[in-house]
Tab-separated table of C-alpha atoms in Angstrom:
chain	number	residue	atom	x	y	z
A	212	MET	CA	9.193	28.566	42.392
A	213	THR	CA	12.198	27.434	44.542
A	214	VAL	CA	12.207	28.304	48.077
A	215	ASP	CA	15.634	27.812	49.771
A	216	HIS	CA	15.327	27.137	53.921
A	217	ASP	CA	18.625	28.008	55.697
A	218	ILE	CA	19.301	24.733	58.111
A	219	PRO	CA	21.168	25.566	61.455
A	220	HIS	CA	24.418	23.846	61.060
A	221	ASN	CA	23.570	22.182	64.335
A	222	ARG	CA	20.827	20.008	62.870
A	223	LEU	CA	23.172	19.395	60.279
A	224	ALA	CA	25.982	17.895	62.400
A	225	ALA	CA	23.151	16.144	64.859
A	226	ARG	CA	22.138	13.745	62.047
A	227	PRO	CA	23.467	10.346	62.494
A	228	PRO	CA	26.107	8.899	60.250
A	229	PRO	CA	24.922	6.488	57.524
A	230	GLN	CA	24.332	2.951	58.234
A	231	ASP	CA	26.349	0.655	55.648
A	232	VAL	CA	23.456	-1.061	53.911
A	233	SER	CA	24.369	-3.761	52.176
A	234	LEU	CA	22.892	-4.047	48.349
A	235	ARG	CA	23.117	-8.185	48.994
A	236	PRO	CA	19.878	-9.818	49.416
A	237	ASP	CA	19.899	-11.854	52.621
A	238	THR	CA	20.606	-15.173	52.074
A	239	SER	CA	20.380	-16.531	55.666
A	240	PRO	CA	17.855	-19.869	56.120
A	241	ASP	CA	15.635	-18.122	58.296
A	242	SER	CA	14.963	-15.106	55.962
A	243	PRO	CA	12.303	-15.361	53.350
A	244	LEU	CA	13.344	-16.006	49.537
A	245	GLN	CA	13.280	-12.624	47.645
A	246	PRO	CA	11.760	-12.098	44.130
A	247	PRO	CA	14.125	-11.684	40.995
A	248	SER	CA	15.203	-7.850	40.793
A	249	TYR	CA	15.912	-6.602	37.200
A	250	ALA	CA	16.861	-2.992	38.141
A	251	GLY	CA	19.971	-1.949	36.485
A	252	ARG	CA	19.639	-4.726	33.689
A	253	SER	CA	19.283	-4.161	29.980
A	254	ILE	CA	15.750	-4.742	28.068
A	255	GLY	CA	17.846	-6.969	26.204
A	256	GLN	CA	18.868	-9.245	29.571
A	257	VAL	CA	15.173	-8.781	30.833
A	258	CYS	CA	13.415	-10.309	27.434
A	259	LEU	CA	16.574	-12.664	28.215
A	260	SER	CA	15.446	-13.947	31.205
A	261	LEU	CA	12.068	-13.671	31.012
A	262	ALA	CA	12.702	-16.361	27.359
A	263	LYS	CA	14.917	-18.369	29.895
A	264	MET	CA	11.693	-18.685	32.436
A	265	LEU	CA	9.328	-19.688	29.741
A	266	VAL	CA	11.234	-22.564	28.802
A	267	GLY	CA	12.073	-23.624	32.186
A	268	LYS	CA	15.475	-22.741	32.435
A	269	ASN	CA	17.383	-20.111	34.828
A	270	LYS	CA	13.850	-20.413	37.099
A	271	PRO	CA	13.928	-18.399	40.637
A	272	ALA	CA	15.093	-20.463	43.056
A	273	ALA	CA	11.036	-21.269	45.123
A	274	PRO	CA	10.640	-23.805	48.164
A	275	SER	CA	8.462	-26.183	46.446
A	276	THR	CA	7.626	-30.170	46.935
A	277	PRO	CA	7.472	-32.892	44.528
A	278	GLU	CA	4.124	-32.521	43.867
A	279	THR	CA	3.881	-29.053	42.853
A	280	SER	CA	6.802	-29.357	40.418
A	281	ILE	CA	4.967	-32.123	38.844
A	282	THR	CA	2.054	-30.229	38.373
A	283	SER	CA	4.081	-27.084	36.966
A	284	ALA	CA	5.399	-29.588	34.478
A	285	VAL	CA	2.229	-31.171	33.622
A	286	LEU	CA	0.774	-27.808	32.859
A	287	PHE	CA	3.405	-26.374	31.203
A	288	VAL	CA	3.358	-29.821	29.157
A	289	ILE	CA	-0.533	-28.910	28.584
A	290	ASN	CA	0.055	-25.234	27.464
A	291	HIS	CA	2.709	-25.894	25.410
A	292	THR	CA	0.892	-28.646	23.564
A	293	ILE	CA	-2.514	-26.481	23.001
A	294	LEU	CA	-0.209	-23.710	21.589
A	295	LEU	CA	1.321	-25.560	19.011
A	296	GLN	CA	-2.053	-27.482	17.682
A	297	ILE	CA	-3.565	-23.813	17.462
A	298	PHE	CA	-0.021	-22.649	15.384
A	299	PHE	CA	-0.554	-25.543	13.675
A	300	LEU	CA	-3.904	-25.550	12.821
A	301	LEU	CA	-3.439	-21.924	11.504
A	302	SER	CA	-0.685	-22.489	9.662
A	303	ILE	CA	-2.928	-25.320	7.767
A	304	TYR	CA	-5.782	-23.008	7.214
A	305	LYS	CA	-3.609	-20.192	5.894
A	306	SER	CA	-1.672	-22.883	3.531
A	307	ILE	CA	-5.042	-24.017	2.275
A	308	GLN	CA	-6.371	-20.377	1.537
A	309	TYR	CA	-3.568	-19.573	-0.531
A	310	LEU	CA	-3.679	-22.575	-2.643
A	311	TYR	CA	-7.388	-22.139	-3.091
A	312	ARG	CA	-6.911	-18.179	-4.019
A	313	LYS	CA	-3.845	-19.692	-6.169
A	314	VAL	CA	-5.764	-22.222	-7.945
A	315	ALA	CA	-8.994	-19.734	-8.671
A	316	LEU	CA	-6.774	-17.095	-9.564
A	317	LYS	CA	-5.012	-19.203	-12.323
A	318	TYR	CA	-8.637	-20.610	-13.203
A	319	LEU	CA	-10.203	-17.191	-13.518
A	320	THR	CA	-6.915	-16.282	-16.023
A	321	LEU	CA	-7.989	-19.395	-18.427
A	322	ALA	CA	-11.544	-18.139	-18.040
A	323	TYR	CA	-11.146	-14.485	-19.062
A	324	TYR	CA	-8.568	-14.794	-21.318
A	325	PRO	CA	-8.670	-11.592	-24.035
A	326	ASN	CA	-6.815	-13.720	-26.731
A	327	LYS	CA	-5.811	-9.720	-27.820
A	328	SER	CA	-9.213	-9.643	-29.666
A	329	PRO	CA	-11.751	-6.009	-28.648
A	330	HIS	CA	-14.295	-8.667	-29.300
A	331	VAL	CA	-13.877	-11.104	-26.915
A	332	ILE	CA	-13.280	-8.057	-24.366
A	333	ARG	CA	-16.711	-6.184	-25.306
A	334	ASP	CA	-18.545	-9.599	-25.186
A	335	ASP	CA	-17.457	-9.595	-21.476
A	336	VAL	CA	-18.241	-6.270	-21.161
A	337	ASN	CA	-21.515	-5.870	-22.767
A	338	LYS	CA	-22.857	-8.198	-19.858
A	339	LEU	CA	-22.110	-4.932	-16.842
A	340	THR	CA	-24.692	-2.642	-16.198
A	341	LYS	CA	-22.166	0.601	-16.328
A	342	ILE	CA	-18.261	1.001	-16.790
A	343	PRO	CA	-16.253	3.447	-15.068
A	344	LYS	CA	-15.348	6.005	-17.470
A	345	ASN	CA	-11.735	6.621	-15.338
A	346	ILE	CA	-9.677	4.012	-14.650
A	347	SER	CA	-6.577	3.976	-12.670
A	348	CYS	CA	-3.983	1.262	-12.344
A	349	ILE	CA	-1.255	1.028	-9.741
A	350	LEU	CA	1.330	-0.887	-10.993
A	351	ASN	CA	4.816	-2.094	-9.394
A	352	LEU	CA	8.621	-1.569	-11.000
A	353	LYS	CA	9.787	-4.789	-10.753
A	354	HIS	CA	13.617	-5.952	-10.839
A	355	GLU	CA	15.193	-6.171	-14.168
A	356	ASP	CA	15.848	-9.700	-12.972
A	357	ASP	CA	12.448	-10.715	-12.788
A	358	GLU	CA	9.915	-11.795	-15.588
A	359	ASN	CA	8.387	-8.228	-16.668
A	360	GLY	CA	10.882	-6.915	-14.624
A	361	GLY	CA	12.508	-3.484	-15.672
A	362	ILE	CA	11.452	-0.198	-17.653
A	363	ASP	CA	11.019	-3.120	-20.649
A	364	GLY	CA	8.277	-5.003	-18.525
A	365	LEU	CA	6.369	-1.715	-17.210
A	366	ILE	CA	6.503	-0.686	-20.677
A	367	ASN	CA	4.618	-3.638	-21.773
A	368	GLN	CA	1.859	-3.826	-18.821
A	369	ILE	CA	1.050	0.121	-19.709
A	370	SER	CA	0.484	-1.226	-23.527
A	371	GLU	CA	-1.708	-4.068	-22.544
A	372	ILE	CA	-3.998	-1.826	-20.207
A	373	ALA	CA	-4.370	0.323	-22.527
A	374	ALA	CA	-5.569	-2.196	-25.435
A	375	TRP	CA	-7.849	-3.227	-22.347
A	376	SER	CA	-9.065	0.010	-21.681
A	377	LEU	CA	-9.661	0.776	-25.285
A	378	SER	CA	-11.618	-2.021	-25.784
A	379	ALA	CA	-13.897	-1.796	-22.928
A	380	GLY	CA	-14.872	1.824	-23.745
A	381	VAL	CA	-12.710	3.324	-21.259
A	382	PRO	CA	-12.089	6.970	-22.588
A	383	GLN	CA	-9.367	7.731	-19.630
A	384	LEU	CA	-6.886	5.948	-17.862
A	385	SER	CA	-4.482	6.586	-15.302
A	386	ILE	CA	-1.265	4.956	-14.655
A	387	TYR	CA	0.342	5.073	-11.159
A	388	GLU	CA	3.888	3.912	-10.559
A	389	TYR	CA	5.762	5.217	-7.241
A	390	THR	CA	8.907	6.194	-8.373
A	391	GLY	CA	7.980	7.143	-11.745
A	392	LEU	CA	10.532	6.011	-13.700
A	393	VAL	CA	9.216	7.114	-17.233
A	394	ASN	CA	8.134	10.423	-15.945
A	395	ARG	CA	11.328	11.542	-14.821
A	396	ASN	CA	13.373	10.354	-17.745
A	397	HIS	CA	10.716	11.073	-20.525
A	398	ALA	CA	13.117	12.189	-22.971
A	399	ALA	CA	14.532	8.111	-23.561
A	400	TYR	CA	11.132	6.210	-22.316
A	401	LEU	CA	8.563	8.293	-23.672
A	402	PRO	CA	9.082	7.269	-27.559
A	403	LEU	CA	9.603	3.442	-26.421
A	404	LEU	CA	5.867	3.688	-24.237
A	405	THR	CA	4.379	5.413	-27.697
A	406	LYS	CA	6.185	2.349	-30.103
A	407	ASP	CA	5.283	-0.053	-27.696
A	408	LEU	CA	1.401	1.161	-27.572
A	409	SER	CA	1.104	1.637	-30.927
A	410	LYS	CA	2.838	-1.604	-31.874
A	411	ASN	CA	0.423	-3.563	-29.161
A	412	LEU	CA	-3.167	-1.546	-30.226
A	413	ALA	CA	-2.363	-2.654	-34.005
A	414	ASN	CA	-2.235	-6.165	-32.807
A	415	TYR	CA	-5.777	-6.007	-31.050
A	416	PHE	CA	-7.459	-3.358	-33.797
A	417	GLY	CA	-5.314	-3.920	-36.959
A	418	THR	CA	-2.635	-1.823	-38.812
A	419	ALA	CA	-5.832	-0.069	-40.641
A	420	SER	CA	-7.769	0.730	-37.676
A	421	ILE	CA	-5.068	1.949	-34.875
A	422	PRO	CA	-6.930	3.926	-32.240
A	423	THR	CA	-5.619	7.208	-31.425
A	424	TYR	CA	-4.628	8.361	-27.992
A	425	SER	CA	-2.333	10.709	-25.834
A	426	ILE	CA	-0.002	10.544	-23.240
A	427	ARG	CA	0.053	13.300	-20.539
A	428	ILE	CA	2.748	13.723	-17.712
A	429	PRO	CA	1.117	16.166	-15.704
A	430	HIS	CA	4.005	17.325	-13.404
A	431	LYS	CA	6.162	18.028	-16.251
A	432	ASN	CA	3.557	19.403	-18.319
A	433	ILE	CA	4.286	16.854	-21.345
A	434	ILE	CA	1.520	15.861	-23.697
A	435	THR	CA	2.226	13.753	-26.680
A	436	TYR	CA	-0.776	12.593	-29.050
A	437	SER	CA	-0.324	9.236	-31.401
A	438	ALA	CA	-1.010	11.351	-34.454
A	439	PRO	CA	0.312	14.222	-34.698
A	440	GLY	CA	-2.116	17.282	-35.078
A	441	THR	CA	-4.889	15.390	-33.257
A	442	THR	CA	-6.687	16.823	-30.641
A	443	LYS	CA	-9.532	14.220	-30.198
A	444	VAL	CA	-8.378	10.488	-29.328
A	445	ASP	CA	-9.913	7.864	-28.008
A	446	LEU	CA	-7.928	7.100	-25.050
A	447	GLU	CA	-6.477	9.885	-22.544
A	448	ILE	CA	-3.520	8.578	-20.770
A	449	THR	CA	-1.892	10.138	-17.757
A	450	LEU	CA	1.102	8.844	-15.969
A	451	LEU	CA	1.116	9.597	-12.783
A	452	SER	CA	3.708	9.498	-9.834
A	453	ARG	CA	5.135	10.126	-6.153
A	454	VAL	CA	5.112	13.293	-6.452
A	455	ASP	CA	1.602	14.308	-7.861
A	456	GLY	CA	0.351	13.523	-4.480
A	457	LYS	CA	1.073	15.028	-1.637
A	458	PRO	CA	4.169	17.129	-2.634
A	459	THR	CA	1.311	18.409	-5.587
A	460	ILE	CA	-1.191	19.728	-2.603
A	461	VAL	CA	1.888	21.126	-0.622
A	462	GLU	CA	3.003	23.213	-3.636
A	463	LEU	CA	-0.573	24.310	-4.551
A	464	THR	CA	-0.851	25.101	-0.613
A	465	LYS	CA	2.258	27.138	-0.882
A	466	THR	CA	1.434	29.072	-4.024
A	467	MET	CA	-1.640	30.317	-2.634
A	468	SER	CA	-0.246	31.275	0.332
A	469	ASP	CA	1.934	33.327	-1.460
A	470	LEU	CA	-0.557	35.306	-3.378
A	471	ALA	CA	-2.646	35.897	-0.593
A	472	ILE	CA	0.336	37.528	1.042
A	473	ASN	CA	1.267	39.243	-2.045
A	474	ASN	CA	-2.725	40.669	-1.662
A	475	GLU	CA	-2.816	38.603	-5.134
A	476	LEU	CA	-5.599	36.602	-3.745
A	477	SER	CA	-8.373	37.185	-1.165
A	478	VAL	CA	-8.354	34.841	1.824
A	479	ASN	CA	-12.388	35.109	0.800
A	480	ASP	CA	-11.849	33.267	-2.366
A	481	ILE	CA	-10.027	30.343	-1.175
A	482	SER	CA	-12.730	27.168	-1.316
A	483	ILE	CA	-12.865	23.595	-1.596
A	484	ASP	CA	-13.959	24.449	-5.420
A	485	LEU	CA	-11.129	26.152	-6.199
A	486	ILE	CA	-8.689	23.598	-4.347
A	487	ASP	CA	-10.609	20.874	-6.075
A	488	GLU	CA	-10.135	22.945	-9.406
A	489	GLU	CA	-6.727	23.385	-9.301
A	490	LEU	CA	-5.843	19.647	-8.120
A	491	VAL	CA	-7.541	18.301	-11.432
A	492	GLU	CA	-5.882	21.028	-13.777
A	493	LEU	CA	-2.391	19.934	-12.344
A	494	VAL	CA	-2.810	16.245	-11.214
A	495	GLY	CA	-5.985	15.462	-13.273
A	496	PRO	CA	-9.585	14.233	-12.602
A	497	GLU	CA	-10.689	11.663	-10.078
A	498	PRO	CA	-10.711	8.355	-11.254
A	499	ASP	CA	-14.305	6.316	-10.833
A	500	LEU	CA	-12.270	3.071	-10.093
A	501	VAL	CA	-8.655	2.417	-8.651
A	502	VAL	CA	-7.005	-1.268	-9.325
A	503	CYS	CA	-4.271	-2.528	-7.708
A	504	PHE	CA	-2.417	-4.864	-9.441
A	505	ALA	CA	-0.372	-6.405	-6.172
A	506	PRO	CA	-1.374	-9.315	-3.835
A	507	TYR	CA	-2.191	-6.436	-0.853
A	508	LEU	CA	-4.042	-3.494	-1.063
A	509	ASP	CA	-0.999	-0.427	-1.039
A	510	LEU	CA	-1.671	2.876	-2.796
A	511	GLN	CA	1.813	3.882	-2.254
A	512	ASP	CA	1.141	7.504	-1.467
A	513	TYR	CA	-1.494	7.663	-4.388
A	514	PRO	CA	-2.608	11.482	-4.824
A	515	PRO	CA	-5.398	11.339	-1.726
A	516	TRP	CA	-7.600	14.048	-2.879
A	517	HIS	CA	-7.797	12.273	-6.035
A	518	ILE	CA	-9.518	8.826	-4.475
A	519	ARG	CA	-12.804	10.325	-2.352
A	520	LEU	CA	-15.082	8.650	-4.208
A	521	SER	CA	-12.907	5.949	-6.002
A	522	GLU	CA	-13.703	2.165	-5.711
A	523	ILE	CA	-10.654	0.362	-5.073
A	524	TYR	CA	-9.916	-3.243	-6.245
A	525	TRP	CA	-6.982	-5.865	-5.625
A	526	GLU	CA	-6.875	-9.421	-5.986
A	527	GLN	CA	-5.343	-11.382	-2.821
A	528	ASP	CA	-1.810	-13.535	-3.876
A	529	ASN	CA	-2.241	-11.787	-7.250
A	530	LYS	CA	1.518	-10.316	-8.178
A	531	ASP	CA	0.778	-9.906	-12.174
A	532	VAL	CA	-1.309	-7.842	-14.398
A	533	ASN	CA	-3.335	-9.764	-15.518
A	534	TYR	CA	-6.931	-9.207	-17.884
A	535	ALA	CA	-8.779	-11.658	-15.246
A	536	VAL	CA	-8.456	-9.099	-12.557
A	537	PHE	CA	-9.261	-5.865	-14.883
A	538	ILE	CA	-12.461	-7.478	-15.391
A	539	ARG	CA	-13.156	-8.351	-12.265
A	540	ALA	CA	-12.642	-5.127	-11.037
A	541	LEU	CA	-15.383	-3.539	-14.062
A	542	LYS	CA	-18.105	-6.026	-12.028
A	543	LEU	CA	-17.147	-4.817	-8.989
A	544	TYR	CA	-17.677	-1.044	-10.124
A	545	ALA	CA	-20.862	-2.350	-12.118
A	546	HIS	CA	-22.576	-3.816	-9.208
A	547	CYS	CA	-21.539	-0.711	-6.588
A	548	LYS	CA	-23.555	1.809	-5.472
A	549	ILE	CA	-22.063	5.413	-4.812
A	550	ASN	CA	-23.496	7.469	-1.982
A	551	VAL	CA	-22.422	11.047	-2.313
A	552	GLY	CA	-23.209	12.841	0.932
A	553	LYS	CA	-23.478	16.282	1.276
């Protein structure tokens, strides 16, 4: 609330006129030296001035003696030398760590080589105490000019992971690719994926005993079987993308809200179990193990509802889809202990 006070005219007239105060600092010899002011300067100018002061340029003039100048220079050199040594030590440590990881990954790639043989994979899996029933793999769509890039590289990666999963006895596999290139252009790319899958499985299991599989695209409500008329398959493959994550949860929320407004769904009936049931129907079951084939952990908007209890594995400095990372992820799952809270 603003209150206006009436000020007498004689009081305004009695005020002394403003004095001419110069904004320039007093530079007379008898006046004390004023510190540099950064008022009115932009952030870039302030940062530039501070940077010049740190390297010894554009320092504010200050009364100093030869002794203080020498001390300041010596301290600057010492601090600068220490920082440089720390920087070089960290660089050497990071380089050695990177080299060690690349060599170890190369060794594991040679040690765990499937050789397109299910027997080799089964021998590796039989040593494990347990295996996941549902595996999800996060793949990155590479540029066409890169090795194993483009749609052909992505289809080849899906085919290899499917063969590894079948050989390991995993009945369910979901492939998450952020852009959903295969999902969006399913009419053109789904036949190519089916053809490449069958060809790769024939190389692993032989043409006479190719396992059956199905490919499901939840957002498009599409499911394709390798053998027409088959309902029970050896491997269920689900193709996921960004739209199956948060957008699906938002879409489900809007649908439930509309049903509640139209009195078609009671508010008391909306529960965690109902949401879980609907999301499993729309997207799929929660995976036991999530394998990220990237040098760093990046879930890329993976469906958040479906990784509440999932084990997540990735290999640092790895950029390729290889069997060594796949089998090491299975070993991690075999030794993990999942505690489900109430």
